[in-house]
């Protein structure tokens, strides 16, 4: 019972203003902070802005670590109040193909 009481008092959900070091392994957190991603909110914004391959400009962060990060962020999206874009999982070439497939001419105007 004591552990349950301590957990409810000490455990806090992640917040967008938290630094990566508060939630991620120190080496990974330093790599993120090294490119200016100093809060979870900035990390989410970066991921959503860059889309698929968001991790590539970050030294020594690969696809597997990126997948773990986005999975963690998605699992904690409610307490963070964020949403990870679906673009993160789809290569840009595939997105272009889908958009072209769905695109319709705005008008059938001919000379």
mmCIF file with all atom_site columns, C-alpha atoms in Angstrom:
data_model
loop_
_atom_site.group_PDB
_atom_site.id
_atom_site.type_symbol
_atom_site.label_atom_id
_atom_site.label_alt_id
_atom_site.label_comp_id
_atom_site.label_asym_id
_atom_site.label_entity_id
_atom_site.label_seq_id
_atom_site.pdbx_PDB_ins_code
_atom_site.Cartn_x
_atom_site.Cartn_y
_atom_site.Cartn_z
_atom_site.occupancy
_atom_site.B_iso_or_equiv
_atom_site.pdbx_formal_charge
_atom_site.auth_seq_id
_atom_site.auth_comp_id
_atom_site.auth_asym_id
_atom_site.auth_atom_id
_atom_site.pdbx_PDB_model_num
ATOM 1   C CA . UNK A 1 1   ? 0.000   0.000  0.000   1.00 0.00 ? 1   UNK A CA 1
ATOM 2   C CA . UNK A 1 2   ? 2.894   2.338  0.769   1.00 0.00 ? 2   UNK A CA 1
ATOM 3   C CA . UNK A 1 3   ? 4.313   1.895  -2.749  1.00 0.00 ? 3   UNK A CA 1
ATOM 4   C CA . UNK A 1 4   ? 0.946   2.674  -4.311  1.00 0.00 ? 4   UNK A CA 1
ATOM 5   C CA . UNK A 1 5   ? 0.686   5.818  -2.198  1.00 0.00 ? 5   UNK A CA 1
ATOM 6   C CA . UNK A 1 6   ? 4.205   6.929  -3.148  1.00 0.00 ? 6   UNK A CA 1
ATOM 7   C CA . UNK A 1 7   ? 3.542   6.236  -6.810  1.00 0.00 ? 7   UNK A CA 1
ATOM 8   C CA . UNK A 1 8   ? 0.416   8.381  -6.834  1.00 0.00 ? 8   UNK A CA 1
ATOM 9   C CA . UNK A 1 9   ? 2.322   11.228 -5.158  1.00 0.00 ? 9   UNK A CA 1
ATOM 10  C CA . UNK A 1 10  ? 5.629   11.024 -7.016  1.00 0.00 ? 10  UNK A CA 1
ATOM 11  C CA . UNK A 1 11  ? 4.782   9.807  -10.512 1.00 0.00 ? 11  UNK A CA 1
ATOM 12  C CA . UNK A 1 12  ? 3.848   12.554 -12.908 1.00 0.00 ? 12  UNK A CA 1
ATOM 13  C CA . UNK A 1 13  ? 2.772   12.214 -16.521 1.00 0.00 ? 13  UNK A CA 1
ATOM 14  C CA . UNK A 1 14  ? 5.054   13.650 -19.200 1.00 0.00 ? 14  UNK A CA 1
ATOM 15  C CA . UNK A 1 15  ? 4.510   17.254 -20.222 1.00 0.00 ? 15  UNK A CA 1
ATOM 16  C CA . UNK A 1 16  ? 5.445   19.067 -23.446 1.00 0.00 ? 16  UNK A CA 1
ATOM 17  C CA . UNK A 1 17  ? 7.770   21.372 -21.516 1.00 0.00 ? 17  UNK A CA 1
ATOM 18  C CA . UNK A 1 18  ? 9.783   18.454 -20.073 1.00 0.00 ? 18  UNK A CA 1
ATOM 19  C CA . UNK A 1 19  ? 13.343  17.983 -21.362 1.00 0.00 ? 19  UNK A CA 1
ATOM 20  C CA . UNK A 1 20  ? 14.118  14.719 -23.203 1.00 0.00 ? 20  UNK A CA 1
ATOM 21  C CA . UNK A 1 21  ? 16.512  13.787 -20.385 1.00 0.00 ? 21  UNK A CA 1
ATOM 22  C CA . UNK A 1 22  ? 13.540  13.465 -18.024 1.00 0.00 ? 22  UNK A CA 1
ATOM 23  C CA . UNK A 1 23  ? 12.133  10.578 -20.101 1.00 0.00 ? 23  UNK A CA 1
ATOM 24  C CA . UNK A 1 24  ? 14.775  9.147  -22.424 1.00 0.00 ? 24  UNK A CA 1
ATOM 25  C CA . UNK A 1 25  ? 18.127  7.435  -22.018 1.00 0.00 ? 25  UNK A CA 1
ATOM 26  C CA . UNK A 1 26  ? 20.843  10.096 -21.447 1.00 0.00 ? 26  UNK A CA 1
ATOM 27  C CA . UNK A 1 27  ? 22.800  9.478  -24.691 1.00 0.00 ? 27  UNK A CA 1
ATOM 28  C CA . UNK A 1 28  ? 19.659  9.751  -26.808 1.00 0.00 ? 28  UNK A CA 1
ATOM 29  C CA . UNK A 1 29  ? 18.467  12.808 -24.883 1.00 0.00 ? 29  UNK A CA 1
ATOM 30  C CA . UNK A 1 30  ? 21.824  14.562 -25.449 1.00 0.00 ? 30  UNK A CA 1
ATOM 31  C CA . UNK A 1 31  ? 21.610  13.841 -29.189 1.00 0.00 ? 31  UNK A CA 1
ATOM 32  C CA . UNK A 1 32  ? 18.134  15.349 -29.359 1.00 0.00 ? 32  UNK A CA 1
ATOM 33  C CA . UNK A 1 33  ? 19.124  18.365 -27.291 1.00 0.00 ? 33  UNK A CA 1
ATOM 34  C CA . UNK A 1 34  ? 22.244  18.775 -29.458 1.00 0.00 ? 34  UNK A CA 1
ATOM 35  C CA . UNK A 1 35  ? 20.053  19.738 -32.416 1.00 0.00 ? 35  UNK A CA 1
ATOM 36  C CA . UNK A 1 36  ? 17.872  22.088 -30.364 1.00 0.00 ? 36  UNK A CA 1
ATOM 37  C CA . UNK A 1 37  ? 15.107  19.657 -29.390 1.00 0.00 ? 37  UNK A CA 1
ATOM 38  C CA . UNK A 1 38  ? 15.218  20.724 -25.760 1.00 0.00 ? 38  UNK A CA 1
ATOM 39  C CA . UNK A 1 39  ? 11.620  19.860 -24.833 1.00 0.00 ? 39  UNK A CA 1
ATOM 40  C CA . UNK A 1 40  ? 9.178   17.105 -25.714 1.00 0.00 ? 40  UNK A CA 1
ATOM 41  C CA . UNK A 1 41  ? 7.004   19.752 -27.362 1.00 0.00 ? 41  UNK A CA 1
ATOM 42  C CA . UNK A 1 42  ? 9.839   20.815 -29.669 1.00 0.00 ? 42  UNK A CA 1
ATOM 43  C CA . UNK A 1 43  ? 10.518  17.169 -30.473 1.00 0.00 ? 43  UNK A CA 1
ATOM 44  C CA . UNK A 1 44  ? 6.877   16.579 -31.437 1.00 0.00 ? 44  UNK A CA 1
ATOM 45  C CA . UNK A 1 45  ? 6.822   19.740 -33.571 1.00 0.00 ? 45  UNK A CA 1
ATOM 46  C CA . UNK A 1 46  ? 10.035  18.617 -35.321 1.00 0.00 ? 46  UNK A CA 1
ATOM 47  C CA . UNK A 1 47  ? 8.661   15.131 -35.973 1.00 0.00 ? 47  UNK A CA 1
ATOM 48  C CA . UNK A 1 48  ? 5.377   16.443 -37.363 1.00 0.00 ? 48  UNK A CA 1
ATOM 49  C CA . UNK A 1 49  ? 7.123   19.065 -39.503 1.00 0.00 ? 49  UNK A CA 1
ATOM 50  C CA . UNK A 1 50  ? 9.750   16.709 -40.975 1.00 0.00 ? 50  UNK A CA 1
ATOM 51  C CA . UNK A 1 51  ? 7.494   13.655 -41.393 1.00 0.00 ? 51  UNK A CA 1
ATOM 52  C CA . UNK A 1 52  ? 9.034   10.377 -42.512 1.00 0.00 ? 52  UNK A CA 1
ATOM 53  C CA . UNK A 1 53  ? 12.786  10.361 -41.925 1.00 0.00 ? 53  UNK A CA 1
ATOM 54  C CA . UNK A 1 54  ? 12.584  13.030 -39.210 1.00 0.00 ? 54  UNK A CA 1
ATOM 55  C CA . UNK A 1 55  ? 15.499  11.392 -37.424 1.00 0.00 ? 55  UNK A CA 1
ATOM 56  C CA . UNK A 1 56  ? 17.979  11.604 -40.301 1.00 0.00 ? 56  UNK A CA 1
ATOM 57  C CA . UNK A 1 57  ? 19.423  15.061 -39.455 1.00 0.00 ? 57  UNK A CA 1
ATOM 58  C CA . UNK A 1 58  ? 20.072  13.949 -35.862 1.00 0.00 ? 58  UNK A CA 1
ATOM 59  C CA . UNK A 1 59  ? 23.521  12.347 -35.490 1.00 0.00 ? 59  UNK A CA 1
ATOM 60  C CA . UNK A 1 60  ? 23.521  8.733  -34.303 1.00 0.00 ? 60  UNK A CA 1
ATOM 61  C CA . UNK A 1 61  ? 19.717  8.410  -34.173 1.00 0.00 ? 61  UNK A CA 1
ATOM 62  C CA . UNK A 1 62  ? 18.458  5.721  -36.503 1.00 0.00 ? 62  UNK A CA 1
ATOM 63  C CA . UNK A 1 63  ? 15.160  4.349  -37.691 1.00 0.00 ? 63  UNK A CA 1
ATOM 64  C CA . UNK A 1 64  ? 14.785  1.882  -34.804 1.00 0.00 ? 64  UNK A CA 1
ATOM 65  C CA . UNK A 1 65  ? 15.384  4.494  -32.070 1.00 0.00 ? 65  UNK A CA 1
ATOM 66  C CA . UNK A 1 66  ? 13.095  6.892  -33.947 1.00 0.00 ? 66  UNK A CA 1
ATOM 67  C CA . UNK A 1 67  ? 10.388  4.237  -34.009 1.00 0.00 ? 67  UNK A CA 1
ATOM 68  C CA . UNK A 1 68  ? 10.698  3.736  -30.266 1.00 0.00 ? 68  UNK A CA 1
ATOM 69  C CA . UNK A 1 69  ? 10.494  7.492  -29.693 1.00 0.00 ? 69  UNK A CA 1
ATOM 70  C CA . UNK A 1 70  ? 7.401   7.971  -31.844 1.00 0.00 ? 70  UNK A CA 1
ATOM 71  C CA . UNK A 1 71  ? 5.757   4.920  -30.245 1.00 0.00 ? 71  UNK A CA 1
ATOM 72  C CA . UNK A 1 72  ? 6.422   6.355  -26.774 1.00 0.00 ? 72  UNK A CA 1
ATOM 73  C CA . UNK A 1 73  ? 5.128   9.777  -27.796 1.00 0.00 ? 73  UNK A CA 1
ATOM 74  C CA . UNK A 1 74  ? 2.023   8.221  -29.339 1.00 0.00 ? 74  UNK A CA 1
ATOM 75  C CA . UNK A 1 75  ? 1.400   6.114  -26.220 1.00 0.00 ? 75  UNK A CA 1
ATOM 76  C CA . UNK A 1 76  ? 1.699   9.281  -24.113 1.00 0.00 ? 76  UNK A CA 1
ATOM 77  C CA . UNK A 1 77  ? -0.184  11.556 -26.494 1.00 0.00 ? 77  UNK A CA 1
ATOM 78  C CA . UNK A 1 78  ? -3.091  12.086 -24.106 1.00 0.00 ? 78  UNK A CA 1
ATOM 79  C CA . UNK A 1 79  ? -1.124  13.432 -21.118 1.00 0.00 ? 79  UNK A CA 1
ATOM 80  C CA . UNK A 1 80  ? 1.121   15.386 -23.488 1.00 0.00 ? 80  UNK A CA 1
ATOM 81  C CA . UNK A 1 81  ? -1.853  16.825 -25.366 1.00 0.00 ? 81  UNK A CA 1
ATOM 82  C CA . UNK A 1 82  ? -0.185  16.107 -28.709 1.00 0.00 ? 82  UNK A CA 1
ATOM 83  C CA . UNK A 1 83  ? -0.773  14.139 -31.882 1.00 0.00 ? 83  UNK A CA 1
ATOM 84  C CA . UNK A 1 84  ? 1.913   12.543 -34.041 1.00 0.00 ? 84  UNK A CA 1
ATOM 85  C CA . UNK A 1 85  ? 1.118   12.977 -37.734 1.00 0.00 ? 85  UNK A CA 1
ATOM 86  C CA . UNK A 1 86  ? 0.424   9.863  -39.793 1.00 0.00 ? 86  UNK A CA 1
ATOM 87  C CA . UNK A 1 87  ? 3.012   11.233 -42.276 1.00 0.00 ? 87  UNK A CA 1
ATOM 88  C CA . UNK A 1 88  ? 5.710   10.028 -39.907 1.00 0.00 ? 88  UNK A CA 1
ATOM 89  C CA . UNK A 1 89  ? 5.136   6.419  -40.961 1.00 0.00 ? 89  UNK A CA 1
ATOM 90  C CA . UNK A 1 90  ? 4.870   7.007  -44.708 1.00 0.00 ? 90  UNK A CA 1
ATOM 91  C CA . UNK A 1 91  ? 7.818   7.802  -46.984 1.00 0.00 ? 91  UNK A CA 1
ATOM 92  C CA . UNK A 1 92  ? 7.320   11.051 -48.915 1.00 0.00 ? 92  UNK A CA 1
ATOM 93  C CA . UNK A 1 93  ? 7.330   9.235  -52.278 1.00 0.00 ? 93  UNK A CA 1
ATOM 94  C CA . UNK A 1 94  ? 4.396   7.119  -51.142 1.00 0.00 ? 94  UNK A CA 1
ATOM 95  C CA . UNK A 1 95  ? 2.524   10.234 -50.003 1.00 0.00 ? 95  UNK A CA 1
ATOM 96  C CA . UNK A 1 96  ? 3.029   11.873 -53.392 1.00 0.00 ? 96  UNK A CA 1
ATOM 97  C CA . UNK A 1 97  ? 1.690   8.755  -55.127 1.00 0.00 ? 97  UNK A CA 1
ATOM 98  C CA . UNK A 1 98  ? -1.412  8.725  -52.911 1.00 0.00 ? 98  UNK A CA 1
ATOM 99  C CA . UNK A 1 99  ? -2.016  12.436 -53.468 1.00 0.00 ? 99  UNK A CA 1
ATOM 100 C CA . UNK A 1 100 ? -1.662  12.072 -57.240 1.00 0.00 ? 100 UNK A CA 1
ATOM 101 C CA . UNK A 1 101 ? -4.059  9.147  -57.202 1.00 0.00 ? 101 UNK A CA 1
ATOM 102 C CA . UNK A 1 102 ? -6.660  11.115 -55.269 1.00 0.00 ? 102 UNK A CA 1
ATOM 103 C CA . UNK A 1 103 ? -6.182  14.376 -57.160 1.00 0.00 ? 103 UNK A CA 1
ATOM 104 C CA . UNK A 1 104 ? -8.934  15.422 -59.528 1.00 0.00 ? 104 UNK A CA 1
ATOM 105 C CA . UNK A 1 105 ? -8.848  18.254 -61.991 1.00 0.00 ? 105 UNK A CA 1
ATOM 106 C CA . UNK A 1 106 ? -10.557 21.326 -60.584 1.00 0.00 ? 106 UNK A CA 1
ATOM 107 C CA . UNK A 1 107 ? -12.378 21.954 -63.851 1.00 0.00 ? 107 UNK A CA 1
ATOM 108 C CA . UNK A 1 108 ? -12.593 20.425 -67.283 1.00 0.00 ? 108 UNK A CA 1
ATOM 109 C CA . UNK A 1 109 ? -11.818 23.629 -69.127 1.00 0.00 ? 109 UNK A CA 1
ATOM 110 C CA . UNK A 1 110 ? -10.509 23.280 -72.640 1.00 0.00 ? 110 UNK A CA 1
ATOM 111 C CA . UNK A 1 111 ? -9.629  25.930 -75.229 1.00 0.00 ? 111 UNK A CA 1
#
